[in-house]
N, CA, C and O atoms as a MOPAC input file, in Angstrom:
PM7 MOZYME 1SCF
protein

 N      0.84700 1    -1.17300 1     0.00000 1
 C      0.00000 1     0.00000 1     0.00000 1
 C      0.89500 1     1.24000 1     0.00000 1
 O      1.85400 1     1.33100 1     0.76700 1
 N      0.56600 1     2.17900 1    -0.86400 1
 C      1.38600 1     3.38400 1    -0.91200 1
 C      0.91100 1     4.40400 1     0.13300 1
 O     -0.13700 1     4.23800 1     0.75900 1
 N      1.70500 1     5.45000 1     0.29800 1
 C      1.43700 1     6.45400 1     1.32500 1
 C      0.06700 1     7.10700 1     1.12900 1
 O     -0.66000 1     7.32700 1     2.09700 1
 N     -0.28300 1     7.41400 1    -0.11600 1
 C     -1.54500 1     8.08700 1    -0.39800 1
 C     -2.73100 1     7.21500 1     0.03300 1
 O     -3.67800 1     7.72100 1     0.63500 1
 N     -2.68700 1     5.91500 1    -0.26900 1
 C     -3.75400 1     5.00500 1     0.13200 1
 C     -3.83400 1     4.89400 1     1.65100 1
 O     -4.92300 1     4.93900 1     2.22400 1
 N     -2.68900 1     4.75100 1     2.29800 1
 C     -2.65900 1     4.61200 1     3.74800 1
 C     -3.22100 1     5.86000 1     4.41800 1
 O     -3.96000 1     5.75900 1     5.39800 1
 N     -2.87500 1     7.04000 1     3.89600 1
 C     -3.37600 1     8.29800 1     4.44000 1
 C     -4.89700 1     8.35900 1     4.31500 1
 O     -5.57900 1     8.78000 1     5.24900 1
 N     -5.43200 1     7.94300 1     3.16700 1
 C     -6.88100 1     7.94100 1     2.93900 1
 C     -7.58300 1     7.08300 1     3.97900 1
 O     -8.55500 1     7.53100 1     4.58700 1
 N     -7.11300 1     5.85700 1     4.19800 1
 C     -7.74900 1     4.94400 1     5.15100 1
 C     -7.68000 1     5.51500 1     6.57100 1
 O     -8.67300 1     5.50000 1     7.29800 1
 N     -6.50400 1     6.01900 1     6.96200 1
 C     -6.34900 1     6.55300 1     8.31200 1
 C     -7.22900 1     7.78600 1     8.52800 1
 O     -7.88000 1     7.90900 1     9.56500 1
 N     -7.24900 1     8.68500 1     7.56400 1
 C     -8.04900 1     9.90500 1     7.66200 1
 C     -9.53300 1     9.57200 1     7.74900 1
 O    -10.26600 1    10.18400 1     8.52500 1
 N     -9.97000 1     8.61200 1     6.96000 1
 C    -11.37900 1     8.23000 1     6.96200 1
 C    -11.78000 1     7.59700 1     8.29000 1
 O    -12.85200 1     7.89700 1     8.81400 1
 N    -10.94400 1     6.73500 1     8.83600 1
 C    -11.25200 1     6.11500 1    10.12500 1
 C    -11.27800 1     7.14200 1    11.25700 1
 O    -12.09600 1     7.03900 1    12.17100 1
 N    -10.38800 1     8.12800 1    11.19500 1
 C    -10.37600 1     9.17700 1    12.21000 1
 C    -11.64700 1    10.02900 1    12.11900 1
 O    -12.24200 1    10.37300 1    13.14000 1
 N    -12.05700 1    10.36400 1    10.89900 1
 C    -13.30500 1    11.11600 1    10.70500 1
 C    -14.49200 1    10.33300 1    11.24100 1
 O    -15.38900 1    10.89500 1    11.86900 1
 N    -14.48900 1     9.02100 1    10.98500 1
 C    -15.58100 1     8.16500 1    11.45000 1
 C    -15.72800 1     8.26300 1    12.96500 1
 O    -16.84000 1     8.40200 1    13.47400 1
 N    -14.62800 1     8.19100 1    13.67700 1
 C    -14.66800 1     8.26400 1    15.14000 1
 C    -15.26700 1     9.58500 1    15.60800 1
 O    -16.07600 1     9.61200 1    16.53500 1
 N    -14.86700 1    10.67400 1    14.96800 1
 C    -15.36100 1    12.00100 1    15.33900 1
 C    -16.86700 1    12.10600 1    15.12600 1
 O    -17.59700 1    12.52900 1    16.02300 1
 N    -17.32900 1    11.72000 1    13.93800 1
 C    -18.76400 1    11.80800 1    13.63900 1
 C    -19.57900 1    10.86800 1    14.52100 1
 O    -20.60500 1    11.27100 1    15.06900 1
 N    -19.13700 1     9.63000 1    14.66300 1
 C    -19.90900 1     8.64800 1    15.41600 1
 C    -19.96800 1     8.97600 1    16.90900 1
 O    -20.93600 1     8.61800 1    17.57900 1
 N    -18.96200 1     9.64100 1    17.42700 1
 C    -18.98200 1    10.06600 1    18.83100 1
 C    -20.15400 1    11.02400 1    19.05500 1
 O    -20.78800 1    10.99000 1    20.10900 1
 N    -20.44400 1    11.88100 1    18.06500 1
 C    -21.54800 1    12.84300 1    18.17500 1
 C    -22.91200 1    12.19800 1    17.96700 1
 O    -23.89600 1    12.64600 1    18.55600 1
 N    -22.99300 1    11.15000 1    17.13600 1
 C    -24.29100 1    10.65600 1    16.68800 1
 C    -24.70300 1     9.28700 1    17.22400 1
 O    -25.88900 1     8.96000 1    17.18900 1
 N    -23.77400 1     8.48000 1    17.71400 1
 C    -24.17300 1     7.17800 1    18.24800 1
 C    -25.12600 1     7.36600 1    19.41700 1
 O    -25.05400 1     8.37100 1    20.12400 1
 N    -26.01700 1     6.40700 1    19.62500 1
 C    -27.01700 1     6.48200 1    20.67900 1
 C    -28.36900 1     6.94300 1    20.17500 1
 O    -29.32800 1     7.03900 1    20.94100 1
 N    -28.44300 1     7.22800 1    18.88500 1
 C    -29.67500 1     7.72000 1    18.28100 1
 C    -30.25400 1     6.67700 1    17.31800 1
 O    -29.83600 1     5.52000 1    17.33000 1
 N    -31.20300 1     7.08400 1    16.49700 1
 C    -31.87400 1     6.17600 1    15.57200 1
 C    -31.15200 1     6.13300 1    14.23000 1
 O    -30.91500 1     7.16400 1    13.60100 1
 N    -30.80700 1     4.91700 1    13.80600 1
 C    -30.15900 1     4.71500 1    12.51200 1
 C    -31.12800 1     3.99200 1    11.57800 1
 O    -31.95700 1     3.19600 1    12.02100 1
 N    -31.01400 1     4.27700 1    10.29400 1
 C    -31.85400 1     3.59500 1     9.30700 1
 C    -31.17400 1     3.59600 1     7.94500 1
 O    -30.37800 1     4.47800 1     7.62200 1
 N    -31.51000 1     2.59100 1     7.16400 1
 C    -31.07300 1     2.59500 1     5.77200 1
 C    -31.92000 1     3.66100 1     5.09100 1
 O    -33.14500 1     3.55400 1     5.03200 1
 N    -31.25700 1     4.68600 1     4.58000 1
 C    -31.95900 1     5.84000 1     4.04500 1
 C    -32.08400 1     5.77000 1     2.53000 1
 O    -33.08000 1     6.21400 1     1.96000 1
 N    -31.07400 1     5.21500 1     1.88800 1
 C    -31.04500 1     5.25800 1     0.43500 1
 C    -30.22800 1     4.08800 1    -0.09300 1
 O    -29.18700 1     3.74100 1     0.46700 1
 N    -30.70300 1     3.48800 1    -1.16700 1
 C    -29.94400 1     2.45100 1    -1.84800 1
 C    -30.17600 1     2.58900 1    -3.33300 1
 O    -31.31900 1     2.66800 1    -3.78300 1
 N    -29.09800 1     2.61700 1    -4.10100 1
 C    -29.20500 1     2.72800 1    -5.54700 1
 C    -28.38400 1     1.61400 1    -6.18500 1
 O    -27.16400 1     1.55800 1    -6.02600 1
 N    -29.05400 1     0.74300 1    -6.89700 1
 C    -28.40300 1    -0.40300 1    -7.51400 1
 C    -27.48900 1     0.02200 1    -8.66000 1
 O    -26.36200 1    -0.46100 1    -8.75900 1
 N    -27.95900 1     0.91700 1    -9.52400 1
 C    -27.20000 1     1.25800 1   -10.73200 1
 C    -25.84100 1     1.88100 1   -10.43300 1
 O    -24.88200 1     1.65200 1   -11.17000 1
 N    -25.74900 1     2.66000 1    -9.36800 1
 C    -24.47100 1     3.25500 1    -8.99000 1
 C    -23.84500 1     2.54700 1    -7.79400 1
 O    -22.79600 1     2.95500 1    -7.29600 1
 N    -24.49400 1     1.49200 1    -7.34600 1
 C    -24.00900 1     0.67500 1    -6.23300 1
 C    -23.62200 1     1.58200 1    -5.04700 1
 O    -22.44600 1     1.77000 1    -4.73600 1
 N    -24.65900 1     2.13000 1    -4.40300 1
 C    -24.46500 1     3.14600 1    -3.37400 1
 C    -25.52100 1     2.96900 1    -2.28100 1
 O    -26.68800 1     2.72300 1    -2.58400 1
 N    -25.12300 1     3.09200 1    -1.02200 1
 C    -26.05400 1     2.97900 1     0.09800 1
 C    -25.75200 1     4.06800 1     1.12400 1
 O    -24.59400 1     4.39200 1     1.38600 1
 N    -26.81900 1     4.62400 1     1.70100 1
 C    -26.67300 1     5.63400 1     2.74500 1
 C    -27.37000 1     5.17200 1     4.01800 1
 O    -28.51300 1     4.71500 1     3.98900 1
 N    -26.66100 1     5.29900 1     5.13200 1
 C    -27.22800 1     5.08100 1     6.46000 1
 C    -27.41200 1     6.47200 1     7.06200 1
 O    -26.49300 1     7.29000 1     7.03000 1
 N    -28.57900 1     6.73400 1     7.60100 1
 C    -28.87200 1     8.04700 1     8.19000 1
 C    -29.10400 1     7.87700 1     9.68300 1
 O    -29.84000 1     6.98500 1    10.10500 1
 N    -28.47600 1     8.73400 1    10.48000 1
 C    -28.67300 1     8.73800 1    11.92800 1
 C    -29.34100 1    10.05700 1    12.30600 1
 O    -28.89000 1    11.13500 1    11.91800 1
 N    -30.42700 1     9.94500 1    13.07300 1
 C    -31.16900 1    11.12100 1    13.51300 1
 C    -31.42800 1    11.03500 1    15.01500 1
 O    -31.55200 1     9.94600 1    15.57500 1
 N    -31.50700 1    12.18800 1    15.64800 1
 C    -31.85100 1    12.26000 1    17.06600 1
 C    -33.26300 1    12.82100 1    17.17500 1
 O    -33.54800 1    13.91300 1    16.68400 1
 N    -34.14400 1    12.06100 1    17.82400 1
 C    -35.53300 1    12.47000 1    17.96900 1
 C    -35.63200 1    13.82300 1    18.66100 1
 O    -35.02600 1    14.04900 1    19.70900 1
 N    -36.41100 1    14.72000 1    18.05200 1
 C    -36.62500 1    16.03500 1    18.63400 1
 C    -35.49600 1    17.02100 1    18.38900 1
 O    -35.54400 1    18.14500 1    18.88900 1
 N    -34.48000 1    16.62700 1    17.63100 1
 C    -33.35500 1    17.52500 1    17.34400 1
 C    -33.17200 1    17.64000 1    15.83600 1
 O    -33.19900 1    16.64100 1    15.11700 1
 N    -32.99100 1    18.83700 1    15.38100 1
 C    -32.76100 1    19.07900 1    13.96300 1
 C    -31.34300 1    18.63400 1    13.60600 1
 O    -30.40800 1    18.85900 1    14.37500 1
 N    -31.18500 1    18.00900 1    12.45000 1
 C    -29.87900 1    17.57900 1    11.98800 1
 C    -29.81600 1    16.07500 1    11.84000 1
 O    -30.72200 1    15.35500 1    12.25900 1
 N    -28.72900 1    15.60800 1    11.23700 1
 C    -28.55300 1    14.18200 1    10.99000 1
 C    -27.12000 1    13.91900 1    10.55600 1
 O    -26.34400 1    14.84600 1    10.32300 1
 N    -26.79100 1    12.65500 1    10.45500 1
 C    -25.50800 1    12.22100 1     9.90900 1
 C    -25.79500 1    11.20000 1     8.82900 1
 O    -26.54700 1    10.25100 1     9.05200 1
 N    -25.20700 1    11.38500 1     7.66800 1
 C    -25.27800 1    10.39900 1     6.59500 1
 C    -23.93000 1     9.68800 1     6.50500 1
 O    -22.87600 1    10.32100 1     6.44400 1
 N    -23.99000 1     8.36500 1     6.49900 1
 C    -22.81600 1     7.53800 1     6.22200 1
 C    -23.04200 1     7.00100 1     4.82100 1
 O    -23.86900 1     6.11300 1     4.61300 1
 N    -22.30300 1     7.54400 1     3.86000 1
 C    -22.46400 1     7.20100 1     2.45200 1
 C    -21.44800 1     6.13500 1     2.06200 1
 O    -20.24000 1     6.34100 1     2.18200 1
 N    -21.94400 1     5.00400 1     1.60000 1
 C    -21.10200 1     3.84900 1     1.30200 1
 C    -21.13100 1     3.55500 1    -0.19600 1
 O    -22.17300 1     3.20800 1    -0.75100 1
 N    -19.98100 1     3.69800 1    -0.83700 1
 C    -19.86400 1     3.40200 1    -2.25900 1
 C    -19.35800 1     1.98800 1    -2.47000 1
 O    -18.41100 1     1.54900 1    -1.81800 1
 N    -19.99200 1     1.29000 1    -3.37700 1
 C    -19.58800 1    -0.07600 1    -3.66700 1
 C    -19.87800 1    -1.06100 1    -2.56000 1
 O    -19.03100 1    -1.89700 1    -2.24400 1
 N    -21.08400 1    -0.98200 1    -1.94600 1
 C    -21.38300 1    -1.96400 1    -0.90300 1
 C    -21.45500 1    -3.35800 1    -1.51600 1
 O    -22.05600 1    -3.56200 1    -2.57000 1
 N    -20.82700 1    -4.31300 1    -0.82900 1
 C    -20.84100 1    -5.67600 1    -1.37200 1
 C    -21.56200 1    -6.66400 1    -0.46000 1
 O    -21.89300 1    -7.76900 1    -0.88900 1
 N    -21.80900 1    -6.28100 1     0.78900 1
 C    -22.47800 1    -7.16900 1     1.73100 1
 C    -23.25900 1    -6.32900 1     2.72200 1
 O    -22.76800 1    -5.31300 1     3.21400 1
 N    -24.49000 1    -6.76300 1     3.01300 1
 C    -25.32100 1    -6.06700 1     3.98800 1
 C    -26.11100 1    -7.11400 1     4.76300 1
 O    -26.67100 1    -8.04000 1     4.17800 1
 N    -26.15000 1    -6.95900 1     6.07700 1
 C    -26.93000 1    -7.84600 1     6.92800 1
 C    -27.44500 1    -7.03600 1     8.10000 1
 O    -26.67900 1    -6.32900 1     8.75500 1
 N    -28.73600 1    -7.13300 1     8.36900 1
 C    -29.26600 1    -6.47300 1     9.54800 1
 C    -30.55900 1    -5.73900 1     9.30300 1
 O    -31.14400 1    -5.83200 1     8.22400 1
 N    -31.01100 1    -5.00000 1    10.31600 1
 C    -32.27800 1    -4.27500 1    10.23000 1
 C    -32.17200 1    -3.04800 1     9.32500 1
 O    -31.08200 1    -2.54500 1     9.05500 1
 N    -33.32400 1    -2.58500 1     8.87000 1
 C    -33.36600 1    -1.35300 1     8.08900 1
 C    -33.46800 1    -0.12900 1     8.99700 1
 O    -33.18400 1     0.98800 1     8.56300 1
 N    -33.86900 1    -0.32700 1    10.25300 1
 C    -33.94000 1     0.76900 1    11.21600 1
 C    -33.74400 1     0.19200 1    12.61600 1
 O    -34.23800 1    -0.89300 1    12.92300 1
 N    -33.01400 1     0.93200 1    13.46700 1
 C    -32.82800 1     0.50700 1    14.85000 1
 C    -32.52000 1     1.71500 1    15.72200 1
 O    -31.96500 1     2.71500 1    15.26700 1
 N    -32.90300 1     1.58700 1    17.00300 1
 C    -32.69500 1     2.65300 1    17.97900 1
 C    -31.39900 1     2.41400 1    18.74300 1
 O    -30.83600 1     1.32000 1    18.72700 1
 N    -30.94400 1     3.46900 1    19.41200 1
 C    -29.74400 1     3.41000 1    20.24800 1
 C    -28.55800 1     2.80700 1    19.49700 1
 O    -27.90300 1     1.88600 1    19.98400 1
 N    -28.29800 1     3.33500 1    18.31900 1
 C    -27.22100 1     2.78100 1    17.48400 1
 C    -25.85800 1     2.93400 1    18.17100 1
 O    -25.60600 1     3.88700 1    18.90800 1
 N    -25.01500 1     1.97700 1    17.90100 1
 C    -23.63900 1     1.98000 1    18.40700 1
 C    -22.74100 1     1.51500 1    17.26300 1
 O    -22.13500 1     0.44500 1    17.32500 1
 N    -22.66800 1     2.32800 1    16.23500 1
 C    -21.95400 1     1.98100 1    15.00500 1
 C    -20.45400 1     2.16400 1    15.18900 1
 O    -19.99300 1     3.13900 1    15.78100 1
 N    -19.72100 1     1.21300 1    14.67400 1
 C    -18.26400 1     1.24600 1    14.66300 1
 C    -17.81300 1     1.00700 1    13.22700 1
 O    -18.42900 1     0.23300 1    12.49500 1
 N    -16.74800 1     1.66900 1    12.83600 1
 C    -16.22200 1     1.48300 1    11.48600 1
 C    -14.78300 1     1.02500 1    11.58500 1
 O    -13.96100 1     1.61900 1    12.28400 1
 N    -14.50200 1    -0.04800 1    10.86500 1
 C    -13.15300 1    -0.60700 1    10.83700 1
 C    -12.81900 1    -0.97200 1     9.38900 1
 O    -13.59100 1    -0.68800 1     8.47300 1
 N    -11.67400 1    -1.59600 1     9.20000 1
 C    -11.28300 1    -2.01600 1     7.85700 1
 C    -10.96500 1    -3.50800 1     7.84100 1
 O    -10.56200 1    -4.08800 1     8.84900 1
 N    -11.15300 1    -4.10300 1     6.68500 1
 C    -10.78700 1    -5.49100 1     6.44700 1
 C     -9.49800 1    -5.47400 1     5.63400 1
 O     -9.38800 1    -4.73500 1     4.65500 1
 N     -8.53100 1    -6.27900 1     6.03300 1
 C     -7.25400 1    -6.33000 1     5.32400 1
 C     -6.97800 1    -7.73900 1     4.82300 1
 O     -7.56200 1    -8.70900 1     5.30500 1
 N     -6.07800 1    -7.83800 1     3.84700 1
 C     -5.64500 1    -9.15500 1     3.39400 1
 C     -4.47500 1    -9.62300 1     4.25700 1
 O     -4.09800 1    -8.93600 1     5.20600 1
 N     -3.90200 1   -10.76800 1     3.94400 1
 C     -2.82900 1   -11.33300 1     4.77400 1
 C     -1.57800 1   -10.46500 1     4.79300 1
 O     -0.76700 1   -10.56700 1     5.71400 1
 N     -1.41400 1    -9.61700 1     3.78900 1
 C     -0.24700 1    -8.73000 1     3.71800 1
 C     -0.51000 1    -7.37500 1     4.35800 1
 O      0.36700 1    -6.51100 1     4.37300 1
 N     -1.72100 1    -7.18700 1     4.88900 1
 C     -2.04400 1    -5.92600 1     5.54800 1
 C     -2.63900 1    -4.87400 1     4.63100 1
 O     -2.88600 1    -3.75100 1     5.06900 1
 N     -2.87500 1    -5.20800 1     3.36600 1
 C     -3.47500 1    -4.25100 1     2.44100 1
 C     -4.96300 1    -4.12400 1     2.76000 1
 O     -5.66300 1    -5.13000 1     2.87800 1
 N     -5.44400 1    -2.89200 1     2.90000 1
 C     -6.83900 1    -2.64500 1     3.22400 1
 C     -7.70500 1    -2.96400 1     2.00500 1
 O     -7.42100 1    -2.52800 1     0.88900 1
 N     -8.76200 1    -3.73200 1     2.24600 1
 C     -9.65200 1    -4.15000 1     1.16800 1
 C    -11.01000 1    -3.45500 1     1.21100 1
 O    -11.51100 1    -3.00400 1     0.18100 1
 N    -11.60400 1    -3.36900 1     2.39800 1
 C    -12.96100 1    -2.84600 1     2.54600 1
 C    -13.13400 1    -2.13900 1     3.88300 1
 O    -12.40500 1    -2.39000 1     4.84300 1
 N    -14.12600 1    -1.24300 1     3.91500 1
 C    -14.59600 1    -0.68400 1     5.17200 1
 C    -15.67600 1    -1.61100 1     5.71100 1
 O    -16.44400 1    -2.19200 1     4.94400 1
 N    -15.73300 1    -1.74700 1     7.02200 1
 C    -16.77800 1    -2.52700 1     7.67300 1
 C    -17.53100 1    -1.59000 1     8.61000 1
 O    -16.95000 1    -1.03600 1     9.54300 1
 N    -18.82100 1    -1.41700 1     8.35800 1
 C    -19.70500 1    -0.61100 1     9.18800 1
 C    -20.50100 1    -1.61700 1    10.00900 1
 O    -21.22000 1    -2.44600 1     9.45100 1
 N    -20.37700 1    -1.54800 1    11.33000 1
 C    -20.97200 1    -2.59500 1    12.16500 1
 C    -21.60200 1    -2.00500 1    13.42700 1
 O    -21.06700 1    -1.08800 1    14.05100 1
 N    -22.75300 1    -2.56500 1    13.77500 1
 C    -23.38200 1    -2.31600 1    15.06800 1
 C    -23.71000 1    -3.69500 1    15.61900 1
 O    -24.73300 1    -4.28200 1    15.26500 1
 N    -22.85300 1    -4.20700 1    16.47600 1
 C    -22.99800 1    -5.57400 1    16.97600 1
 C    -24.29900 1    -5.78200 1    17.73800 1
 O    -24.95200 1    -6.81300 1    17.57200 1
 N    -24.68700 1    -4.81400 1    18.57500 1
 C    -25.91700 1    -4.96200 1    19.36000 1
 C    -27.15200 1    -5.07600 1    18.46700 1
 O    -28.09800 1    -5.79100 1    18.79600 1
 N    -27.13700 1    -4.37900 1    17.35000 1
 C    -28.28000 1    -4.40500 1    16.43200 1
 C    -28.19400 1    -5.55200 1    15.42700 1
 O    -29.16300 1    -5.81900 1    14.71600 1
 N    -27.06000 1    -6.22900 1    15.35700 1
 C    -26.88900 1    -7.28800 1    14.36800 1
 C    -26.73000 1    -6.74300 1    12.95600 1
 O    -27.14300 1    -7.37400 1    11.98300 1
 N    -26.11900 1    -5.55000 1    12.85700 1
 C    -25.96700 1    -4.87800 1    11.56300 1
 C    -24.52000 1    -4.94200 1    11.08900 1
 O    -23.59000 1    -4.74100 1    11.87100 1
 N    -24.33900 1    -5.22400 1     9.79900 1
 C    -23.00400 1    -5.16600 1     9.19400 1
 C    -23.12800 1    -4.82200 1     7.71800 1
 O    -23.99200 1    -5.34100 1     7.01100 1
 N    -22.24900 1    -3.93900 1     7.27000 1
 C    -22.17700 1    -3.55500 1     5.86900 1
 C    -20.70300 1    -3.48300 1     5.48400 1
 O    -19.89900 1    -2.90200 1     6.21300 1
 N    -20.34800 1    -4.06500 1     4.34900 1
 C    -18.97500 1    -3.99400 1     3.82600 1
 C    -19.00100 1    -3.17300 1     2.55600 1
 O    -19.83100 1    -3.40300 1     1.67600 1
 N    -18.08400 1    -2.20700 1     2.45700 1
 C    -18.12600 1    -1.24000 1     1.36600 1
 C    -16.72100 1    -0.84100 1     0.92000 1
 O    -15.77700 1    -0.85400 1     1.71000 1
 N    -16.60200 1    -0.48800 1    -0.35400 1
 C    -15.30900 1    -0.06200 1    -0.89700 1
 C    -14.90400 1     1.32500 1    -0.41200 1
 O    -13.73800 1     1.56100 1    -0.09700 1
 N    -15.86300 1     2.23900 1    -0.35200 1
 C    -15.57800 1     3.61000 1     0.08700 1
 C    -16.61200 1     4.03500 1     1.12000 1
 O    -17.68100 1     3.43600 1     1.24300 1
 N    -16.26800 1     5.07500 1     1.85300 1
 C    -17.19100 1     5.60100 1     2.85500 1
 C    -16.93100 1     7.09600 1     3.01800 1
 O    -15.78400 1     7.54400 1     3.02600 1
 N    -18.01100 1     7.85400 1     3.14700 1
 C    -17.92300 1     9.29500 1     3.37100 1
 C    -18.99800 1     9.69300 1     4.38100 1
 O    -19.97800 1     8.97300 1     4.57400 1
 N    -18.80700 1    10.83000 1     5.01400 1
 C    -19.73400 1    11.31400 1     6.03200 1
 C    -20.21600 1    12.70400 1     5.65900 1
 O    -19.46100 1    13.51200 1     5.11900 1
 N    -21.49200 1    12.97600 1     5.95700 1
 C    -22.06200 1    14.31000 1     5.72800 1
 C    -23.08900 1    14.56700 1     6.81800 1
 O    -23.91800 1    13.70800 1     7.12100 1
 N    -23.02700 1    15.75600 1     7.40300 1
 C    -23.99400 1    16.13500 1     8.44000 1
 C    -25.01800 1    17.09500 1     7.88200 1
 O    -24.76600 1    17.83200 1     6.92900 1
 N    -26.19100 1    17.06300 1     8.51200 1
 C    -27.28100 1    17.99400 1     8.22900 1
 C    -27.70600 1    17.97500 1     6.76400 1
 O    -27.80700 1    19.01300 1     6.11000 1
 N    -27.95200 1    16.76600 1     6.27000 1
 C    -28.41200 1    16.58300 1     4.89700 1
 C    -29.92500 1    16.75900 1     4.82700 1
 O    -30.63400 1    16.42700 1     5.77700 1
 N    -30.41600 1    17.27400 1     3.71700 1
 C    -31.85000 1    17.46500 1     3.53600 1
 C    -32.50400 1    16.12700 1     3.29200 1
 O    -31.87500 1    15.25500 1     2.69200 1
 N    -33.72800 1    15.91800 1     3.72300 1
 C    -34.53400 1    16.84400 1     4.51400 1
 C    -34.11500 1    16.82300 1     5.97700 1
 O    -33.77700 1    15.78000 1     6.53500 1
 N    -34.14700 1    18.00400 1     6.57700 1
 C    -33.79800 1    18.13300 1     7.99700 1
 C    -35.00200 1    17.85000 1     8.77100 1
 O    -34.96900 1    17.89300 1    10.00100 1

């Protein structure tokens, strides 16, 4: 893995921790799925509070779990091969029985509709 790839993975995991620290404990749901562009969005919202967090997953290859759950405790990690090369992001909430494996991941707050 070259420096640019390693920086991308590390930066993304650090961003994940920051966003999830603010939003875990609220309601998560599968918000959007598009087959043609192979894209899935998980949306986290807090009841009675304006705003949200979108976890946008490009190239999802595996999904298991509920479409909506309360008190989310999402964790994001990476899957590597035997040589340590990062292959996929893993979005997981063990308590909810949720897991998604994806090639890319991005975060966006306060997406419409609010």
